[in-house]
């Protein structure tokens, strides 16, 4: 009898340890930090600003990790706790379909940075202008997918470039000159030379042309 109790105890301890490790690997870190930027808050799926949260406030990191983050909508998340002695401040007796939920329990979102708002979003057909030939080579088309300030450039059935189907995968940033560039890291905004054959292509949203090499 004692042996069975001992074995059950060992088994339960192993289960407890496994659950503890699983929870530690996948749960939020709950680290405390401070906002580094002012945040403009607006109603979800609306352009109307409600208020601003000033930088310097203490927040807690509640981003899921590991397998817990699979399918999580926008993983960079943190709470700001608001307390009140007014019991009537929040109405909890509302139907769920009136709360503007979008898979997660919130109804506010952070709008894109002003610079990102200037970047057209979606899928487009652009042309590649080959700077090394100075216009002597005909432009060729490419598929462009823009999400936020991230861009993927791929060949189309009419493109005949060497290499794989994907031409570029990186960021769209505004260079210090005021021109938009395709960049692999944020330091490229301070590059002394862009366009041409500098390995930092220039993109023009109006003409839908990327200066390539």
mmCIF file of N, CA and C in Angstrom, residues 7 22 55 64 68-69 97 161 178-179 184 212:
data_model
loop_
_atom_site.group_PDB
_atom_site.id
_atom_site.type_symbol
_atom_site.label_atom_id
_atom_site.label_comp_id
_atom_site.label_asym_id
_atom_site.label_seq_id
_atom_site.Cartn_x
_atom_site.Cartn_y
_atom_site.Cartn_z
ATOM 1 N N UNK A 7 4.298 5.790 -5.324
ATOM 2 C CA UNK A 7 4.299 5.910 -6.782
ATOM 3 C C UNK A 7 3.320 6.986 -7.251
ATOM 4 N N UNK A 22 5.402 24.002 -18.426
ATOM 5 C CA UNK A 22 4.555 24.406 -19.561
ATOM 6 C C UNK A 22 4.023 25.824 -19.354
ATOM 7 N N UNK A 55 3.649 58.996 -22.218
ATOM 8 C CA UNK A 55 4.789 58.139 -21.925
ATOM 9 C C UNK A 55 5.192 58.311 -20.457
ATOM 10 N N UNK A 64 1.475 36.663 -24.618
ATOM 11 C CA UNK A 64 1.675 35.217 -24.493
ATOM 12 C C UNK A 64 2.975 34.820 -25.173
ATOM 13 N N UNK A 68 1.547 29.339 -26.625
ATOM 14 C CA UNK A 68 0.419 30.151 -26.218
ATOM 15 C C UNK A 68 0.205 31.353 -27.110
ATOM 16 N N UNK A 69 1.245 31.757 -27.854
ATOM 17 C CA UNK A 69 1.146 32.940 -28.715
ATOM 18 C C UNK A 69 0.633 32.612 -30.108
ATOM 19 N N UNK A 97 -22.287 40.971 -28.111
ATOM 20 C CA UNK A 97 -22.198 41.480 -29.464
ATOM 21 C C UNK A 97 -22.228 43.013 -29.532
ATOM 22 N N UNK A 161 13.627 37.514 -64.050
ATOM 23 C CA UNK A 161 14.877 37.806 -63.365
ATOM 24 C C UNK A 161 15.492 36.520 -62.830
ATOM 25 N N UNK A 178 13.829 62.489 -47.353
ATOM 26 C CA UNK A 178 12.398 62.618 -47.601
ATOM 27 C C UNK A 178 11.874 61.587 -48.587
ATOM 28 N N UNK A 179 12.776 60.803 -49.204
ATOM 29 C CA UNK A 179 12.360 59.783 -50.158
ATOM 30 C C UNK A 179 12.069 58.477 -49.417
ATOM 31 N N UNK A 184 16.583 47.060 -45.208
ATOM 32 C CA UNK A 184 16.695 45.821 -44.442
ATOM 33 C C UNK A 184 16.823 46.111 -42.955
ATOM 34 N N UNK A 212 15.716 49.985 -59.107
ATOM 35 C CA UNK A 212 16.402 48.722 -58.813
ATOM 36 C C UNK A 212 17.772 48.706 -59.473
#
